[in-house]
mmCIF file of C-alpha atoms and ligand atoms in Angstrom:
data_model
loop_
_atom_site.group_PDB
_atom_site.id
_atom_site.type_symbol
_atom_site.label_atom_id
_atom_site.label_comp_id
_atom_site.label_asym_id
_atom_site.label_seq_id
_atom_site.Cartn_x
_atom_site.Cartn_y
_atom_site.Cartn_z
ATOM 1 C CA MET A 1 3.527 -117.205 -47.270
ATOM 2 C CA ASN A 2 0.415 -119.221 -48.130
ATOM 3 C CA ILE A 3 -1.873 -118.683 -51.096
ATOM 4 C CA LEU A 4 -5.623 -118.537 -50.434
ATOM 5 C CA ASP A 5 -6.698 -120.593 -53.431
ATOM 6 C CA GLY A 6 -10.129 -119.238 -54.379
ATOM 7 C CA LYS A 7 -10.301 -121.471 -57.461
ATOM 8 C CA LEU A 8 -9.884 -124.612 -55.364
ATOM 9 C CA VAL A 9 -12.291 -123.604 -52.569
ATOM 10 C CA ALA A 10 -14.874 -122.439 -55.161
ATOM 11 C CA GLN A 11 -14.627 -125.734 -56.855
ATOM 12 C CA ALA A 12 -15.352 -127.546 -53.548
ATOM 13 C CA VAL A 13 -18.399 -125.372 -52.941
ATOM 14 C CA LYS A 14 -19.659 -125.991 -56.515
ATOM 15 C CA ASP A 15 -19.084 -129.753 -56.217
ATOM 16 C CA GLU A 16 -21.146 -129.810 -53.033
ATOM 17 C CA LEU A 17 -23.978 -127.759 -54.632
ATOM 18 C CA LYS A 18 -23.846 -130.029 -57.703
ATOM 19 C CA ALA A 19 -24.349 -133.122 -55.561
ATOM 20 C CA LYS A 20 -27.174 -131.530 -53.648
ATOM 21 C CA THR A 21 -28.832 -130.455 -56.895
ATOM 22 C CA GLU A 22 -28.629 -134.045 -58.245
ATOM 23 C CA LEU A 23 -30.342 -135.274 -55.061
ATOM 24 C CA LEU A 24 -33.105 -132.660 -55.568
ATOM 25 C CA LYS A 25 -33.664 -133.900 -59.146
ATOM 26 C CA LYS A 26 -33.697 -137.535 -58.024
ATOM 27 C CA ALA A 27 -36.401 -136.590 -55.522
ATOM 28 C CA GLY A 28 -38.454 -135.173 -58.383
ATOM 29 C CA LYS A 29 -37.849 -131.554 -57.376
ATOM 30 C CA SER A 30 -36.839 -128.660 -59.654
ATOM 31 C CA SER A 31 -33.282 -127.409 -59.906
ATOM 32 C CA PRO A 32 -32.612 -123.948 -58.554
ATOM 33 C CA HIS A 33 -33.289 -121.287 -61.224
ATOM 34 C CA LEU A 34 -31.289 -118.070 -61.464
ATOM 35 C CA ALA A 35 -32.432 -115.243 -63.739
ATOM 36 C CA ALA A 36 -29.636 -112.807 -64.669
ATOM 37 C CA VAL A 37 -30.401 -109.448 -66.257
ATOM 38 C CA LEU A 38 -27.742 -107.648 -68.287
ATOM 39 C CA VAL A 39 -28.271 -104.092 -69.601
ATOM 40 C CA GLY A 40 -25.991 -102.843 -72.338
ATOM 41 C CA ASN A 41 -22.721 -104.539 -73.450
ATOM 42 C CA ASP A 42 -20.031 -103.425 -70.997
ATOM 43 C CA GLY A 43 -17.180 -105.894 -71.575
ATOM 44 C CA ALA A 44 -16.498 -106.643 -67.911
ATOM 45 C CA SER A 45 -20.264 -107.153 -67.093
ATOM 46 C CA GLU A 46 -20.613 -109.446 -70.147
ATOM 47 C CA THR A 47 -17.725 -111.519 -68.806
ATOM 48 C CA TYR A 48 -19.118 -111.785 -65.226
ATOM 49 C CA VAL A 49 -22.631 -112.619 -66.349
ATOM 50 C CA ALA A 50 -21.403 -115.243 -68.797
ATOM 51 C CA ALA A 51 -19.347 -116.807 -65.909
ATOM 52 C CA LYS A 52 -22.382 -116.847 -63.679
ATOM 53 C CA VAL A 53 -24.544 -118.540 -66.355
ATOM 54 C CA LYS A 54 -21.823 -121.062 -67.131
ATOM 55 C CA THR A 55 -21.442 -121.924 -63.490
ATOM 56 C CA CYS A 56 -25.181 -122.533 -63.266
ATOM 57 C CA GLU A 57 -24.856 -125.051 -66.090
ATOM 58 C CA GLU A 58 -21.903 -126.717 -64.473
ATOM 59 C CA ILE A 59 -23.714 -127.449 -61.273
ATOM 60 C CA GLY A 60 -27.076 -128.294 -62.831
ATOM 61 C CA TYR A 61 -29.065 -125.142 -62.060
ATOM 62 C CA ILE A 62 -31.473 -123.613 -64.565
ATOM 63 C CA SER A 63 -30.394 -120.132 -65.741
ATOM 64 C CA THR A 64 -32.115 -117.489 -67.801
ATOM 65 C CA LEU A 65 -30.209 -114.558 -69.280
ATOM 66 C CA ILE A 66 -32.300 -111.543 -70.059
ATOM 67 C CA ARG A 67 -30.604 -108.794 -72.081
ATOM 68 C CA PHE A 68 -31.597 -105.211 -72.694
ATOM 69 C CA ASP A 69 -29.977 -102.570 -74.872
ATOM 70 C CA ALA A 70 -28.128 -99.816 -72.964
ATOM 71 C CA ASP A 71 -30.875 -97.285 -73.831
ATOM 72 C CA VAL A 72 -33.712 -99.421 -72.336
ATOM 73 C CA GLU A 73 -36.222 -97.332 -70.477
ATOM 74 C CA GLU A 74 -36.122 -97.683 -66.661
ATOM 75 C CA ASP A 75 -39.825 -98.652 -66.558
ATOM 76 C CA VAL A 76 -39.298 -101.516 -69.049
ATOM 77 C CA LEU A 77 -36.527 -102.908 -66.848
ATOM 78 C CA LEU A 78 -38.566 -102.512 -63.640
ATOM 79 C CA ASP A 79 -41.568 -104.241 -65.309
ATOM 80 C CA LYS A 80 -39.324 -107.183 -66.256
ATOM 81 C CA ILE A 81 -38.087 -107.467 -62.682
ATOM 82 C CA ARG A 82 -41.724 -107.408 -61.417
ATOM 83 C CA GLU A 83 -42.492 -110.214 -63.910
ATOM 84 C CA LEU A 84 -39.609 -112.262 -62.672
ATOM 85 C CA ASN A 85 -40.677 -111.662 -59.054
ATOM 86 C CA GLU A 86 -44.043 -113.226 -59.892
ATOM 87 C CA LYS A 87 -42.630 -116.246 -61.634
ATOM 88 C CA LYS A 88 -42.882 -119.248 -59.365
ATOM 89 C CA ASP A 89 -40.145 -121.189 -61.230
ATOM 90 C CA VAL A 90 -37.565 -118.423 -60.812
ATOM 91 C CA ASN A 91 -35.775 -118.592 -57.439
ATOM 92 C CA GLY A 92 -33.059 -115.968 -57.743
ATOM 93 C CA ILE A 93 -32.807 -112.647 -59.642
ATOM 94 C CA LEU A 94 -29.758 -110.585 -60.222
ATOM 95 C CA VAL A 95 -29.330 -107.441 -62.232
ATOM 96 C CA GLN A 96 -25.688 -106.919 -63.157
ATOM 97 C CA LEU A 97 -24.311 -103.591 -61.951
ATOM 98 C CA PRO A 98 -23.257 -100.981 -62.957
ATOM 99 C CA LEU A 99 -26.316 -99.802 -64.912
ATOM 100 C CA PRO A 100 -26.437 -96.984 -67.464
ATOM 101 C CA ARG A 101 -26.711 -93.593 -65.848
ATOM 102 C CA HIS A 102 -30.285 -92.982 -66.775
ATOM 103 C CA ILE A 103 -31.397 -95.978 -64.681
ATOM 104 C CA SER A 104 -31.644 -95.747 -60.895
ATOM 105 C CA GLU A 105 -29.727 -98.615 -59.322
ATOM 106 C CA GLU A 106 -31.645 -97.902 -56.121
ATOM 107 C CA LYS A 107 -35.035 -98.369 -57.748
ATOM 108 C CA VAL A 108 -33.830 -101.503 -59.552
ATOM 109 C CA ILE A 109 -32.507 -103.063 -56.342
ATOM 110 C CA ASN A 110 -35.619 -102.057 -54.336
ATOM 111 C CA THR A 111 -37.884 -103.650 -57.016
ATOM 112 C CA ILE A 112 -36.299 -107.093 -56.784
ATOM 113 C CA ALA A 113 -38.338 -109.257 -54.359
ATOM 114 C CA ALA A 114 -36.216 -109.564 -51.196
ATOM 115 C CA GLU A 115 -36.755 -113.336 -51.143
ATOM 116 C CA LYS A 116 -35.287 -113.606 -54.665
ATOM 117 C CA ASP A 117 -32.449 -111.080 -54.089
ATOM 118 C CA VAL A 118 -29.557 -113.549 -54.275
ATOM 119 C CA ASP A 119 -27.054 -110.665 -54.542
ATOM 120 C CA GLY A 120 -28.172 -109.517 -51.104
ATOM 121 C CA PHE A 121 -28.381 -105.866 -52.111
ATOM 122 C CA HIS A 122 -32.020 -105.215 -51.138
ATOM 123 C CA PRO A 123 -32.313 -102.949 -48.064
ATOM 124 C CA SER A 124 -34.319 -105.727 -46.368
ATOM 125 C CA ASN A 125 -31.427 -108.169 -46.775
ATOM 126 C CA ILE A 126 -28.785 -105.623 -45.855
ATOM 127 C CA GLY A 127 -30.862 -104.687 -42.772
ATOM 128 C CA LYS A 128 -31.221 -108.319 -41.683
ATOM 129 C CA MET A 129 -27.477 -108.926 -42.266
ATOM 130 C CA VAL A 130 -26.567 -105.962 -40.139
ATOM 131 C CA GLN A 131 -28.694 -107.310 -37.333
ATOM 132 C CA GLY A 132 -27.236 -110.839 -37.694
ATOM 133 C CA GLN A 133 -30.563 -112.257 -38.859
ATOM 134 C CA PRO A 134 -30.599 -114.937 -41.644
ATOM 135 C CA ALA A 135 -30.273 -113.167 -44.962
ATOM 136 C CA TYR A 136 -28.674 -113.376 -48.366
ATOM 137 C CA ILE A 137 -25.170 -112.069 -47.916
ATOM 138 C CA PRO A 138 -23.624 -110.081 -50.831
ATOM 139 C CA ALA A 139 -21.618 -112.566 -52.855
ATOM 140 C CA THR A 140 -18.134 -111.039 -52.682
ATOM 141 C CA PRO A 141 -17.920 -110.538 -48.952
ATOM 142 C CA TYR A 142 -19.634 -113.914 -48.468
ATOM 143 C CA GLY A 143 -17.010 -115.519 -50.709
ATOM 144 C CA VAL A 144 -14.199 -113.833 -48.633
ATOM 145 C CA LEU A 145 -15.737 -115.306 -45.440
ATOM 146 C CA LEU A 146 -15.973 -118.846 -46.985
ATOM 147 C CA LEU A 147 -12.298 -118.499 -47.949
ATOM 148 C CA LEU A 148 -11.174 -117.367 -44.438
ATOM 149 C CA SER A 149 -13.235 -120.175 -42.941
ATOM 150 C CA HIS A 150 -11.848 -122.890 -45.299
ATOM 151 C CA TYR A 151 -8.318 -121.925 -44.303
ATOM 152 C CA ASN A 152 -9.211 -121.754 -40.590
ATOM 153 C CA ILE A 153 -7.907 -118.180 -40.431
ATOM 154 C CA GLU A 154 -8.474 -116.766 -36.942
ATOM 155 C CA THR A 155 -10.400 -113.538 -37.000
ATOM 156 C CA LYS A 156 -11.314 -113.204 -33.294
ATOM 157 C CA GLY A 157 -9.745 -110.191 -31.787
ATOM 158 C CA LYS A 158 -7.851 -109.320 -34.949
ATOM 159 C CA HIS A 159 -7.692 -105.848 -36.444
ATOM 160 C CA ALA A 160 -9.141 -105.886 -39.960
ATOM 161 C CA VAL A 161 -8.750 -102.890 -42.264
ATOM 162 C CA VAL A 162 -11.115 -102.735 -45.164
ATOM 163 C CA ILE A 163 -10.186 -100.327 -47.948
ATOM 164 C CA GLY A 164 -13.248 -99.269 -49.882
ATOM 165 C CA ARG A 165 -16.827 -98.564 -48.736
ATOM 166 C CA SER A 166 -18.994 -99.683 -51.685
ATOM 167 C CA ASN A 167 -22.426 -101.112 -50.907
ATOM 168 C CA ILE A 168 -21.430 -104.306 -52.786
ATOM 169 C CA VAL A 169 -18.117 -105.090 -51.021
ATOM 170 C CA GLY A 170 -16.465 -102.711 -48.595
ATOM 171 C CA ARG A 171 -19.393 -101.820 -46.327
ATOM 172 C CA PRO A 172 -20.968 -105.322 -45.966
ATOM 173 C CA MET A 173 -17.472 -106.759 -45.576
ATOM 174 C CA SER A 174 -16.717 -104.405 -42.614
ATOM 175 C CA ILE A 175 -20.011 -105.287 -40.923
ATOM 176 C CA LEU A 176 -19.573 -109.044 -41.381
ATOM 177 C CA LEU A 177 -16.005 -108.983 -40.037
ATOM 178 C CA SER A 178 -17.155 -107.095 -36.963
ATOM 179 C CA GLN A 179 -20.005 -109.498 -36.039
ATOM 180 C CA ASN A 180 -19.976 -111.974 -33.188
ATOM 181 C CA THR A 181 -19.564 -114.943 -35.502
ATOM 182 C CA PRO A 182 -16.798 -117.488 -36.188
ATOM 183 C CA THR A 183 -15.642 -115.383 -39.201
ATOM 184 C CA GLY A 184 -16.163 -112.087 -37.411
ATOM 185 C CA ASN A 185 -15.153 -110.703 -33.996
ATOM 186 C CA CYS A 186 -12.569 -108.458 -35.569
ATOM 187 C CA THR A 187 -11.988 -104.819 -34.652
ATOM 188 C CA VAL A 188 -12.676 -103.202 -37.976
ATOM 189 C CA THR A 189 -11.439 -100.004 -39.551
ATOM 190 C CA ILE A 190 -13.099 -98.972 -42.836
ATOM 191 C CA CYS A 191 -11.031 -96.666 -45.001
ATOM 192 C CA HIS A 192 -11.849 -94.747 -48.198
ATOM 193 C CA SER A 193 -10.632 -92.014 -50.510
ATOM 194 C CA HIS A 194 -10.856 -89.343 -47.644
ATOM 195 C CA THR A 195 -8.988 -91.407 -45.072
ATOM 196 C CA HIS A 196 -5.902 -89.651 -43.669
ATOM 197 C CA ASN A 197 -2.787 -91.641 -42.913
ATOM 198 C CA LEU A 198 -4.006 -94.752 -44.653
ATOM 199 C CA LYS A 199 -0.662 -96.369 -44.373
ATOM 200 C CA GLU A 200 -0.560 -95.845 -40.638
ATOM 201 C CA LEU A 201 -3.808 -97.801 -40.363
ATOM 202 C CA THR A 202 -2.931 -100.609 -42.785
ATOM 203 C CA LEU A 203 0.416 -101.152 -40.950
ATOM 204 C CA GLN A 204 -1.660 -101.960 -37.830
ATOM 205 C CA ALA A 205 -3.781 -104.525 -39.729
ATOM 206 C CA ASP A 206 -3.791 -108.234 -39.068
ATOM 207 C CA ILE A 207 -6.224 -108.640 -41.974
ATOM 208 C CA ILE A 208 -6.466 -106.288 -44.954
ATOM 209 C CA VAL A 209 -9.282 -106.408 -47.486
ATOM 210 C CA ALA A 210 -8.433 -104.213 -50.493
ATOM 211 C CA ALA A 211 -11.614 -103.327 -52.371
ATOM 212 C CA LEU A 212 -11.104 -100.012 -54.022
ATOM 213 C CA GLY A 213 -10.529 -100.868 -57.658
ATOM 214 C CA LYS A 214 -7.058 -99.284 -58.081
ATOM 215 C CA PRO A 215 -4.467 -101.663 -59.535
ATOM 216 C CA ALA A 216 -1.428 -102.387 -57.307
ATOM 217 C CA PHE A 217 -2.585 -99.739 -54.786
ATOM 218 C CA LEU A 218 -1.503 -101.780 -51.703
ATOM 219 C CA THR A 219 2.293 -101.938 -51.681
ATOM 220 C CA ALA A 220 4.736 -103.770 -49.349
ATOM 221 C CA ASP A 221 5.538 -100.669 -47.223
ATOM 222 C CA MET A 222 1.805 -100.555 -46.196
ATOM 223 C CA VAL A 223 1.619 -104.154 -44.875
ATOM 224 C CA LYS A 224 2.969 -105.540 -41.624
ATOM 225 C CA GLU A 225 4.813 -108.826 -41.485
ATOM 226 C CA GLY A 226 2.490 -111.827 -41.180
ATOM 227 C CA ALA A 227 -0.693 -109.997 -42.323
ATOM 228 C CA VAL A 228 -3.508 -111.780 -44.166
ATOM 229 C CA VAL A 229 -4.243 -109.894 -47.397
ATOM 230 C CA ILE A 230 -7.447 -110.279 -49.358
ATOM 231 C CA ASP A 231 -7.431 -108.705 -52.871
ATOM 232 C CA VAL A 232 -10.929 -107.975 -54.216
ATOM 233 C CA GLY A 233 -9.674 -105.815 -57.147
ATOM 234 C CA ILE A 234 -10.436 -106.922 -60.703
ATOM 235 C CA THR A 235 -9.526 -103.995 -62.912
ATOM 236 C CA ARG A 236 -8.970 -104.487 -66.626
ATOM 237 C CA VAL A 237 -5.676 -102.888 -67.655
ATOM 238 C CA GLU A 238 -4.874 -102.460 -71.362
ATOM 239 C CA ASP A 239 -2.137 -104.753 -72.561
ATOM 240 C CA PRO A 240 -1.718 -104.914 -76.368
ATOM 241 C CA THR A 241 0.557 -107.945 -75.973
ATOM 242 C CA LYS A 242 -2.372 -110.038 -74.796
ATOM 243 C CA LYS A 243 -4.922 -111.666 -77.102
ATOM 244 C CA LYS A 244 -7.781 -110.032 -75.271
ATOM 245 C CA GLY A 245 -6.017 -106.660 -75.249
ATOM 246 C CA TYR A 246 -6.059 -106.409 -71.457
ATOM 247 C CA VAL A 247 -4.939 -108.087 -68.260
ATOM 248 C CA ILE A 248 -6.831 -108.321 -64.963
ATOM 249 C CA LYS A 249 -5.067 -106.515 -62.094
ATOM 250 C CA GLY A 250 -5.823 -106.652 -58.365
ATOM 251 C CA ASP A 251 -5.542 -103.893 -55.917
ATOM 252 C CA VAL A 252 -2.474 -105.477 -54.322
ATOM 253 C CA ALA A 253 1.088 -105.249 -55.709
ATOM 254 C CA PHE A 254 1.216 -109.078 -55.360
ATOM 255 C CA ASP A 255 4.970 -109.684 -56.047
ATOM 256 C CA GLU A 256 6.153 -107.282 -53.373
ATOM 257 C CA VAL A 257 3.384 -107.762 -50.816
ATOM 258 C CA ALA A 258 3.168 -111.625 -50.910
ATOM 259 C CA PRO A 259 6.542 -112.317 -49.156
ATOM 260 C CA LYS A 260 5.412 -110.304 -46.111
ATOM 261 C CA CYS A 261 2.033 -112.112 -45.755
ATOM 262 C CA SER A 262 0.930 -115.165 -43.857
ATOM 263 C CA TYR A 263 -1.847 -115.596 -46.398
ATOM 264 C CA ILE A 264 -2.719 -113.752 -49.572
ATOM 265 C CA THR A 265 -5.263 -114.169 -52.362
ATOM 266 C CA PRO A 266 -3.962 -114.069 -55.973
ATOM 267 C CA VAL A 267 -5.697 -112.248 -58.848
ATOM 268 C CA PRO A 268 -7.064 -114.083 -60.802
ATOM 269 C CA GLY A 269 -7.872 -117.241 -58.835
ATOM 270 C CA GLY A 270 -8.688 -115.644 -55.506
ATOM 271 C CA VAL A 271 -11.819 -113.752 -54.542
ATOM 272 C CA GLY A 272 -13.342 -113.629 -58.059
ATOM 273 C CA ALA A 273 -13.965 -117.353 -58.166
ATOM 274 C CA MET A 274 -15.438 -117.289 -54.633
ATOM 275 C CA THR A 275 -17.905 -114.553 -55.562
ATOM 276 C CA ILE A 276 -19.577 -116.797 -58.072
ATOM 277 C CA ALA A 277 -19.505 -119.790 -55.697
ATOM 278 C CA ALA A 278 -21.187 -117.647 -53.010
ATOM 279 C CA LEU A 279 -23.882 -116.494 -55.418
ATOM 280 C CA MET A 280 -24.588 -120.171 -56.215
ATOM 281 C CA LYS A 281 -24.938 -120.853 -52.500
ATOM 282 C CA ASN A 282 -27.402 -118.037 -52.168
ATOM 283 C CA THR A 283 -29.361 -119.288 -55.156
ATOM 284 C CA TYR A 284 -29.569 -122.802 -53.634
ATOM 285 C CA LEU A 285 -30.793 -121.261 -50.394
ATOM 286 C CA ALA A 286 -33.404 -119.240 -52.281
ATOM 287 C CA ALA A 287 -34.717 -122.430 -53.974
ATOM 288 C CA SER A 288 -34.852 -124.219 -50.591
ATOM 289 C CA LEU A 289 -36.624 -121.396 -48.824
ATOM 290 C CA GLN A 290 -39.177 -121.007 -51.660
ATOM 291 C CA GLU A 291 -40.012 -124.719 -51.861
HETATM 292 N N1 GUN B 301 -21.239 -105.824 -60.240
HETATM 293 C C1 GUN B 301 -20.053 -106.027 -59.569
HETATM 294 N N2 GUN B 301 -20.218 -107.030 -58.649
HETATM 295 C C2 GUN B 301 -21.513 -107.382 -58.736
HETATM 296 C C3 GUN B 301 -22.306 -108.422 -58.029
HETATM 297 O O1 GUN B 301 -21.816 -109.070 -57.139
HETATM 298 N N3 GUN B 301 -23.613 -108.493 -58.444
HETATM 299 C C4 GUN B 301 -24.139 -107.683 -59.420
HETATM 300 N N4 GUN B 301 -25.431 -107.867 -59.684
HETATM 301 N N5 GUN B 301 -23.459 -106.784 -60.027
HETATM 302 C C5 GUN B 301 -22.129 -106.661 -59.783
#
């Protein structure tokens, strides 16, 4: 069993971006600038956004964090996005999801200028991605592809089973793994809460991507010997013995599944770190394309 070390690979990606950003600065150009919008004070969203801002600092990007109270009017948020769209010195915009129920995620995503949509959630970017055209790829699936590629994991002709069909992870992941690319060319099955005989399908999988948000959902009896298992889950589970009061749990019962795998991602230290690295790559790309 081999660990897919997301922390290590993410660091390599960040080091490369930092070096490229230093070169930009030396050439008198501006650093890439990411604007992150956070609505409300959901604990997990606070943590993710703080990590994104911190990573910008680490690699020499400019970042702006814009915060709104949870009861902000939808129009106020949309106006702020429009303002950021117009700002020449802002290259990438992300609005952390989920949003409070009174705000339409669809309207928010559609309002972000496609060329600044470094999350790759805008229909224009999703459409381009589906057609294999250059586009911003959603950060989590992009991070998974970078990890597979770093470890030279063969995907061609393999059966990949993706569990979860969210717009952010499962659906784009399934499309990317099926494409005629070096990290694609899989036969893909996408499973969700209405899938019958899930175990029958996962037992056929050479590659499993678990992205459903249910701690320890994937157990050893669902995994065939030698499979590659990618755990996208990051659920906070209460644990009064911890200082923070919770622990982060993946979707995979790691201890029992790992011995059966050829490769597996840990949680934490797997896909989470790669998501931020991929977002940073998209932000660099945005700055280059807008130059
Ligand atoms: N919420 C969970 N994952 C993401 C992500 O990749 N981007 C944004 N904006 N919100 C998220």
